[in-house]
CSV table of C-alpha atoms in Angstrom, one decimal:
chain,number,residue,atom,x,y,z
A,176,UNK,CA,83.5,-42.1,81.6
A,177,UNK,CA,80.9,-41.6,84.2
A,178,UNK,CA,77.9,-39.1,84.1
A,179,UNK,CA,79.3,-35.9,85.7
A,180,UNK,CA,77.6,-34.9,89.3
A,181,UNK,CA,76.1,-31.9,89.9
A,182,UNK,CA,79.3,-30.1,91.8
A,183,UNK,CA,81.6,-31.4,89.4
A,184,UNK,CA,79.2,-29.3,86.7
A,185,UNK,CA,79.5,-26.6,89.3
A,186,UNK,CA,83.8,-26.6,88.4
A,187,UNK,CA,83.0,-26.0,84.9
A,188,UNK,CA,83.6,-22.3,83.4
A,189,UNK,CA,80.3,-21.8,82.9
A,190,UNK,CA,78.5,-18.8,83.4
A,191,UNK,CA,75.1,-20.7,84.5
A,192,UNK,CA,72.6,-20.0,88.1
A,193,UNK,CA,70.8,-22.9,88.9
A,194,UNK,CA,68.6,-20.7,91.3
A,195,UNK,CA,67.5,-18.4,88.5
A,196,UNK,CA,66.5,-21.4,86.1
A,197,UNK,CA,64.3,-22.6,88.7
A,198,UNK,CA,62.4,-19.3,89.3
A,199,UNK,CA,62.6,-18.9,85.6
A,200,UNK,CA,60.8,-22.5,85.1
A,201,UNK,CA,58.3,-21.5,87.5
A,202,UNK,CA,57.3,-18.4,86.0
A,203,UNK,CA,57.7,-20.0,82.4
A,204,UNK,CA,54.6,-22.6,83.7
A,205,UNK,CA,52.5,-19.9,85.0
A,206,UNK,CA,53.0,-18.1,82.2
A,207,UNK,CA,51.6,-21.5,79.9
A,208,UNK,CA,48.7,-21.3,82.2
A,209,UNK,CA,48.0,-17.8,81.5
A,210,UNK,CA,48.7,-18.7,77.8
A,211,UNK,CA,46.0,-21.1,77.7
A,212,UNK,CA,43.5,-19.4,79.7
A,213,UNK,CA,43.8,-16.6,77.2
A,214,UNK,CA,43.5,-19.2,74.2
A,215,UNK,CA,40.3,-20.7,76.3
A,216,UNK,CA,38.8,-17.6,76.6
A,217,UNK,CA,39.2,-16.8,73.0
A,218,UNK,CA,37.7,-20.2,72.2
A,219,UNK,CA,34.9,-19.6,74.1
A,220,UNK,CA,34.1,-15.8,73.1
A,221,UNK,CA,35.0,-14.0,75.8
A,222,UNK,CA,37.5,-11.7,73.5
A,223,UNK,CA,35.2,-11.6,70.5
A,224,UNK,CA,33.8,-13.6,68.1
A,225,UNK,CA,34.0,-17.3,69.4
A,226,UNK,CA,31.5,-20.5,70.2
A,227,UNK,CA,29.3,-18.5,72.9
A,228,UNK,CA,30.2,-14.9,71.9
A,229,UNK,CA,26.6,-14.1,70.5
A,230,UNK,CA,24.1,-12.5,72.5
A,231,UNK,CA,20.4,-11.7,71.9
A,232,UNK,CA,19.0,-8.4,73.7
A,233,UNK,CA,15.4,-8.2,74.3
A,234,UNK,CA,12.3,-10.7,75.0
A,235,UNK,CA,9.7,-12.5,73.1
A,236,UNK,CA,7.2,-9.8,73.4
A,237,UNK,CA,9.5,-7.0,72.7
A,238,UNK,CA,8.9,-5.4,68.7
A,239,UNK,CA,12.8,-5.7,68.0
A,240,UNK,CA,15.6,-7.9,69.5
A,241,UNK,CA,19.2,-7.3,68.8
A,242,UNK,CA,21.6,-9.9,68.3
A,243,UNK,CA,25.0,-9.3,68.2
A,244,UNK,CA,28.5,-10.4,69.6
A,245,UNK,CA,29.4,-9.8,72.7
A,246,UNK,CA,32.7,-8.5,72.1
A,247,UNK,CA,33.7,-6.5,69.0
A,248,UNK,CA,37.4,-5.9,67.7
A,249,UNK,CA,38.2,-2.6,66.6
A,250,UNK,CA,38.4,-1.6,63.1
A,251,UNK,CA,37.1,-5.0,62.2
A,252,UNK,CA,34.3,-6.4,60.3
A,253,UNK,CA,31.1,-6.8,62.4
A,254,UNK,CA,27.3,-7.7,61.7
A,255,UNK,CA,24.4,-6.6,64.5
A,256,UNK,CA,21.5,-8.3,63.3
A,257,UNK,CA,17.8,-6.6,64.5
A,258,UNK,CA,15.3,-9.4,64.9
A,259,UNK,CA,11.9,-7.7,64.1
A,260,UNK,CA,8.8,-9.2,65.1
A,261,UNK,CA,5.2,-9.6,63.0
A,262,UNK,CA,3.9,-6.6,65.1
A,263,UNK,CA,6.8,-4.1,64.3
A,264,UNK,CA,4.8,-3.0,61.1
A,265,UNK,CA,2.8,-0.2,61.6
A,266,UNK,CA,1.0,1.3,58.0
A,267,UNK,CA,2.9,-1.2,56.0
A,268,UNK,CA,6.5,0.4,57.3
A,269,UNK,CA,8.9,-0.5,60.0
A,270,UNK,CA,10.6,2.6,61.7
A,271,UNK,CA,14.1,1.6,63.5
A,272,UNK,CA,15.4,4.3,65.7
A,273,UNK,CA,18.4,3.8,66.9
A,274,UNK,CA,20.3,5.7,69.7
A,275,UNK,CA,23.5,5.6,72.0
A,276,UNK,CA,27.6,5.5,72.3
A,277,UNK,CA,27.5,2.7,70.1
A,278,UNK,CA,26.0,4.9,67.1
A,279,UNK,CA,28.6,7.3,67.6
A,280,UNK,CA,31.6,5.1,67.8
A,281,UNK,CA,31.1,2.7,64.9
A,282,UNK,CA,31.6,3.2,61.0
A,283,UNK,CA,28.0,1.6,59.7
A,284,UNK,CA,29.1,0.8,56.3
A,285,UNK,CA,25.7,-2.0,55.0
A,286,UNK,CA,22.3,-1.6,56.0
A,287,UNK,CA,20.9,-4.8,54.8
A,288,UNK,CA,18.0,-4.8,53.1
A,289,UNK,CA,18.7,-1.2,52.3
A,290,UNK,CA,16.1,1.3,53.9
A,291,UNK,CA,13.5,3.6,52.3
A,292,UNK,CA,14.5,6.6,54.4
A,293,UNK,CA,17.2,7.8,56.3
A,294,UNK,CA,16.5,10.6,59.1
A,295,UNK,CA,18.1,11.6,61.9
A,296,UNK,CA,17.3,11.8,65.9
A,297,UNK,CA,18.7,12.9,68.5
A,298,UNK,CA,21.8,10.7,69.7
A,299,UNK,CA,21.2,8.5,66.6
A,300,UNK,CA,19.8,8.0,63.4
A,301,UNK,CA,16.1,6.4,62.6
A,302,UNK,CA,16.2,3.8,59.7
A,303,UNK,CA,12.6,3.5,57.8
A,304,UNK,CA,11.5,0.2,56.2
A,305,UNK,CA,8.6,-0.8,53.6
A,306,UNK,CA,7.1,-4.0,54.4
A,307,UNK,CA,6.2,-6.1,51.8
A,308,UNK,CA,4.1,-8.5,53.9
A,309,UNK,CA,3.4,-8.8,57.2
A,310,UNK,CA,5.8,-11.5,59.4
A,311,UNK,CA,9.0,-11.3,61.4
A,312,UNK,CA,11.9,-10.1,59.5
A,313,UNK,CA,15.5,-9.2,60.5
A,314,UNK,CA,17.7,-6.5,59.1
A,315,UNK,CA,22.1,-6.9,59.3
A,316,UNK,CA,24.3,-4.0,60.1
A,317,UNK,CA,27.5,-4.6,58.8
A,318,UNK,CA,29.7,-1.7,60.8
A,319,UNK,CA,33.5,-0.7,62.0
A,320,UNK,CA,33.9,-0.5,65.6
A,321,UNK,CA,36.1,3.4,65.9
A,322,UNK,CA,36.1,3.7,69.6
A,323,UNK,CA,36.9,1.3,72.4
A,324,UNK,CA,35.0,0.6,75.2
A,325,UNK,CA,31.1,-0.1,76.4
A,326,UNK,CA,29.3,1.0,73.5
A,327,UNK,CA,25.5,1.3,74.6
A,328,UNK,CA,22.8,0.6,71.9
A,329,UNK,CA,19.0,1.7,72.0
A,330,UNK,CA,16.7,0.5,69.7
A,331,UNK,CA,13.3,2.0,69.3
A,332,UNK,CA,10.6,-0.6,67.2
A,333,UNK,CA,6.5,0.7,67.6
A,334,UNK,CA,6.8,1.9,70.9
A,335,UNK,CA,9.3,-1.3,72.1
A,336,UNK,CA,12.8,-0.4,73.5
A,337,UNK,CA,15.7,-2.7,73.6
A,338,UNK,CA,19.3,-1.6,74.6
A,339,UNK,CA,21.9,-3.7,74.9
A,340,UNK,CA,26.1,-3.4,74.8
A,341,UNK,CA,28.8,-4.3,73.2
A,342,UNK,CA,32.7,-3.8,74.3
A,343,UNK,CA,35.0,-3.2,71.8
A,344,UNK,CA,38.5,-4.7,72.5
A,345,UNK,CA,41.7,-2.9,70.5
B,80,UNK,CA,35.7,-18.1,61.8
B,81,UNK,CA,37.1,-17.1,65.2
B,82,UNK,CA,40.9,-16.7,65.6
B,83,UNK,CA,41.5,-20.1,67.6
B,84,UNK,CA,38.9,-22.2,65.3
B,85,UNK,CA,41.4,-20.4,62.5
B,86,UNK,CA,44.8,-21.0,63.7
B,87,UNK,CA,43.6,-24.5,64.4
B,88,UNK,CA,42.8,-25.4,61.2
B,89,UNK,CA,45.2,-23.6,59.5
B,90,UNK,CA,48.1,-25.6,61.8
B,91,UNK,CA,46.4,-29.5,60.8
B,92,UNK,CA,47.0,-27.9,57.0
B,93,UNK,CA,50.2,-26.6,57.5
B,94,UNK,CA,51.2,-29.8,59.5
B,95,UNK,CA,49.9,-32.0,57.0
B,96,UNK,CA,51.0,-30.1,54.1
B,97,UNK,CA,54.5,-30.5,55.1
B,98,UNK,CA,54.6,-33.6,56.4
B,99,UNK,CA,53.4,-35.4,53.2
B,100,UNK,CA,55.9,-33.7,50.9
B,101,UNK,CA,59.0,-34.8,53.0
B,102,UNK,CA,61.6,-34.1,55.6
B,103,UNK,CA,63.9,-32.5,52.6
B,104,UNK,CA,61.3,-29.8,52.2
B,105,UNK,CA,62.8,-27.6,54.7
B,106,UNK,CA,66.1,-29.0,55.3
B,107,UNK,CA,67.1,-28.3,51.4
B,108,UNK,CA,65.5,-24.6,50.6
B,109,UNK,CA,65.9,-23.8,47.1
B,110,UNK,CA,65.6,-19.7,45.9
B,111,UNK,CA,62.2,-20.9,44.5
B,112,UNK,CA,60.8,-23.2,47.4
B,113,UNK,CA,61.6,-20.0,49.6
B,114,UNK,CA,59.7,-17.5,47.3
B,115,UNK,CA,56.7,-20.6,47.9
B,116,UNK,CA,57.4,-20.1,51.3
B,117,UNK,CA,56.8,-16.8,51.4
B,118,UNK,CA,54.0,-17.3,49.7
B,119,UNK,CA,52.2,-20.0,51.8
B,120,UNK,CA,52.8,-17.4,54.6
B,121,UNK,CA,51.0,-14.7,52.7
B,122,UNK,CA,48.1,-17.3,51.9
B,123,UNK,CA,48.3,-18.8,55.8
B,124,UNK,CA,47.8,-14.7,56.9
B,125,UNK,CA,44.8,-14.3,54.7
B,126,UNK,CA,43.1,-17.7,56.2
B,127,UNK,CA,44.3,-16.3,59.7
B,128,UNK,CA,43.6,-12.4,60.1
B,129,UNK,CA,40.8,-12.3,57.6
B,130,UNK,CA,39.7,-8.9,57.7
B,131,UNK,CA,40.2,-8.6,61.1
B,132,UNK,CA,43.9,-6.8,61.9
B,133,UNK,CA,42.8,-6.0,66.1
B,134,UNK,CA,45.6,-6.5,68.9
B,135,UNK,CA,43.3,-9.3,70.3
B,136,UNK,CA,42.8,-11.2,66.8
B,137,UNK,CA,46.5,-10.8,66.2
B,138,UNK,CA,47.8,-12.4,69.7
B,139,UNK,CA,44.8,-14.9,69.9
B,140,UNK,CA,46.3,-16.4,66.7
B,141,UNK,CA,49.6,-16.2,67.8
B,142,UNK,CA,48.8,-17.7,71.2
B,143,UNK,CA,46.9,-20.7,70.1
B,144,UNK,CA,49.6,-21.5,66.9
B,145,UNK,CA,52.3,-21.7,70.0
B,146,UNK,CA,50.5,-23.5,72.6
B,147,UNK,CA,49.9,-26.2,69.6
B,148,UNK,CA,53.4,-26.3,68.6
B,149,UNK,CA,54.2,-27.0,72.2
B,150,UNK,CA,51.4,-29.4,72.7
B,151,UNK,CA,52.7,-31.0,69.8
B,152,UNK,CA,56.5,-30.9,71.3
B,153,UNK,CA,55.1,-32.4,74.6
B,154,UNK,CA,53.3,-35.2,73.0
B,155,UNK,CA,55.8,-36.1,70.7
B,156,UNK,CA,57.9,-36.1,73.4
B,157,UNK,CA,55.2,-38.4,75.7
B,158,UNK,CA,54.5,-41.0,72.9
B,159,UNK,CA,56.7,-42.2,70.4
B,160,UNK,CA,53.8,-43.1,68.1
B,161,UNK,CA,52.9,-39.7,67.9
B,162,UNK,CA,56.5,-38.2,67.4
B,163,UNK,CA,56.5,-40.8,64.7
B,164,UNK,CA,53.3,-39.0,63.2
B,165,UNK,CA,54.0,-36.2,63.1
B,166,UNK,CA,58.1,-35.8,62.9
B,167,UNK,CA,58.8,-38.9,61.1
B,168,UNK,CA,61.9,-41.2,61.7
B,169,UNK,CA,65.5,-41.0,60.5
B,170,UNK,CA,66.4,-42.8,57.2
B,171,UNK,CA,69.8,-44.9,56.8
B,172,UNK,CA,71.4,-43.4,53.9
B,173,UNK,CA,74.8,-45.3,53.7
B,174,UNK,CA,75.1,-48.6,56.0
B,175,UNK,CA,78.6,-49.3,57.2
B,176,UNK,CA,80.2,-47.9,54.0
B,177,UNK,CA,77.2,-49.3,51.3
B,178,UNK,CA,75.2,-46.6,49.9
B,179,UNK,CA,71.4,-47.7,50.2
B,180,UNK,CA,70.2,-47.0,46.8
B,181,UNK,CA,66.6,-47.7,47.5
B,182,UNK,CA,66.2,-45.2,50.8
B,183,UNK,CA,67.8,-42.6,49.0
B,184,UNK,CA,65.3,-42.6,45.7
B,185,UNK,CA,63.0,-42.9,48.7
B,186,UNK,CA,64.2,-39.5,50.0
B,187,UNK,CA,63.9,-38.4,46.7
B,188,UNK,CA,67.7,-38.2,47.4
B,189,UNK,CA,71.1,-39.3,45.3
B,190,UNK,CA,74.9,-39.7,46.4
B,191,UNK,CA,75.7,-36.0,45.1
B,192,UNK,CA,73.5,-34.7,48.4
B,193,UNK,CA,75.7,-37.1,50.5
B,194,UNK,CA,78.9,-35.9,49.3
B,195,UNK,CA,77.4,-32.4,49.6
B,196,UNK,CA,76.8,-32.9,53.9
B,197,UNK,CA,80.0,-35.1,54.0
B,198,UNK,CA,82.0,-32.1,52.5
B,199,UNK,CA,80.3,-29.5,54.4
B,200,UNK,CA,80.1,-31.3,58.0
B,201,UNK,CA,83.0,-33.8,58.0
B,202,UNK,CA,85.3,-32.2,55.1
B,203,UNK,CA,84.8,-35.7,53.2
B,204,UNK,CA,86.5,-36.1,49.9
B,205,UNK,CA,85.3,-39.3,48.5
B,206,UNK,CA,81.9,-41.5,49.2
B,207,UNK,CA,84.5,-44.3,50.6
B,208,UNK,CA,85.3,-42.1,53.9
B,209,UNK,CA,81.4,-42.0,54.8
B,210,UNK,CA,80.7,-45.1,56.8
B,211,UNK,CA,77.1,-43.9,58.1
B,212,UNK,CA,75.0,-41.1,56.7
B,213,UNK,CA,71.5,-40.8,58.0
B,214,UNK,CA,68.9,-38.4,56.9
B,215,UNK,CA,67.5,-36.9,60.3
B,216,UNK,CA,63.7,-36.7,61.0
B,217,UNK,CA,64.3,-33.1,60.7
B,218,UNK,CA,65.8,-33.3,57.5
B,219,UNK,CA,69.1,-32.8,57.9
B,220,UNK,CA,71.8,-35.0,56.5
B,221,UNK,CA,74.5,-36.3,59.4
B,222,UNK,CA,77.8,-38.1,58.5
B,223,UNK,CA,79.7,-40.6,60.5
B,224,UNK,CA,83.4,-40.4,58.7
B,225,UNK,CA,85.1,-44.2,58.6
B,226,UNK,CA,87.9,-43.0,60.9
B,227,UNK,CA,85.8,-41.6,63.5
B,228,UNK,CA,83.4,-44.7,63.4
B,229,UNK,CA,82.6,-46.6,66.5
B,230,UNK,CA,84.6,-50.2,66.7
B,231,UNK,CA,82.0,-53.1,65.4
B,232,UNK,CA,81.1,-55.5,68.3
């Protein structure tokens, strides 16, 4: 028996439209390519943490740099590392103001290495640090994104400011 | 690890995993192997979410595990080498009426798991009426009866 043509298809008692599969195929590919941009994009960082999602805030001759990902999830575990150079020492202690949305809209739940003193500022909180011996040194926030957004973080080191931002994605 | 890195891996191990222990790993799911099951996808959604349960995580890793299920479809369906690979081939079971002792020991298979597809599929009494049985790539067993067997050339 030979192949059956298209028409002779049509004669079967099937409840089939040719002319919706074909807009249906076209929209199924658009929809891979959408897919895999999304996958890409993930991949690459652009939707949070990811092969270029890490950013540092701040310049070579600034007291503190801020490093940190780009994009944040909500409610999910994330680190902001300050990057604090030989010269942020002042009287053998390090004060780390810190100021913005993004204080108000994360959970901080580590300060790492623990600070000496706790105080707060306006807009924020100020973080104060012995230091044992002079030299760059870094200290890891581990926090909770709460809100999402642009979060906007300042950072006050001896007289430096940095601010930088971070988007928090649901 | 970021959720596409993640899903990545985690679909190798998965794909691996299951292609070393067999095609009759899915086909024939025992109470227990499904309680593993469950299990494996308990461990899988540790690896996967971490501690990271956003709407963004969550669809990246969906996303990516799809696109490399298709990927793998497409290729599969591209190159025969790689369907091979990663689907395996069908296994001849019983040849023109002769049960092939060695391929089913192979399969990790005997003649009671024949008889069990003939009955269900073809409503078989007796291992004589099966002139072919094939165990499928995907794992399923498929019965030719003798009276519904092709004429020999």
């Amino acid at each position: 028996m030979g192949a059956m043509t298209d028409q002779e298809e049509r004669t079967l008692d099937l409840d089939d439209d040719p002319d919706f599969q074909r807009h249906e195929r076209r929209v199924t590919r658009l929809g891979w390519i959408v897919l895999s941009l999304f996958v890409l994009a993930g991949a690459l960082g652009l939707l949070g943490p990811g092969l270029f999602s890490t950013t540092t805030s701040g310049s070579d001759q600034d007291a503190v740099r801020l490093e940190h990902d780009r994009v944040a999830h909500l409610d999910s575990q994330t680190r902001l590392t300050l990057l604090l150079d030989a010269d942020a020492a002042r009287d053998g202690t390090v004060t780390v103001e810190l100021t913005g949305t993004w204080f108000a809209g994360v959970d901080v739940q580590s300060v790492n290495p623990q600070p000496d003193a706790q105080k707060l500022v306006p807009g924020g909180t100020a973080y104060q640090f012995t230091v044992e011996r002079p030299g760059p040194a870094e200290v890891t926030l581990g926090y909770r994104p709460q809100e999402l957004g642009r979060l906007t973080l300042t950072a006050k080191v001896s007289g430096s400011t940095v601010t930088t931002h971070q988007l928090v994605l649901p | 690890m970021d959720a596409v890195l993640g899903a990545l891996g985690i679909y190798v191990v998965l794909l691996l995993v299951f292609r070393l222990t067999g095609k009759r790993t899915l086909a024939q799911v025992t109470t227990f192997d499904f309680v593993i099951l469950l299990i494996v996808g308990e461990a899988t959604q540790q690896a996967l979410l971490g501690e990271d349960f956003s709407l963004v995580h969550a669809a990246l890793v969906i996303v990516t595990l799809v696109l490399l299920q298709r990927a793998s479809d497409f290729l599969a369906w591209r190159f025969k080498r790689f369907e091979r690979v990663t689907d395996g081939v069908p296994s001849l079971l019983v040849s023109d009426g002769a049960v092939l002792k060695e391929a089913l020991d192979l399969n990790r298979l005997d003649e009671s798991d024949v008889m069990e597809a003939a009955r269900a599929k073809q409503g078989l009494e007796r291992l004589d009426q099966v002139k072919w049985a094939v165990l499928e790539a995907s794992g399923d067993i498929t019965i030719v009866p003798v009276q519904n067997a092709a004429p020999q050339a």
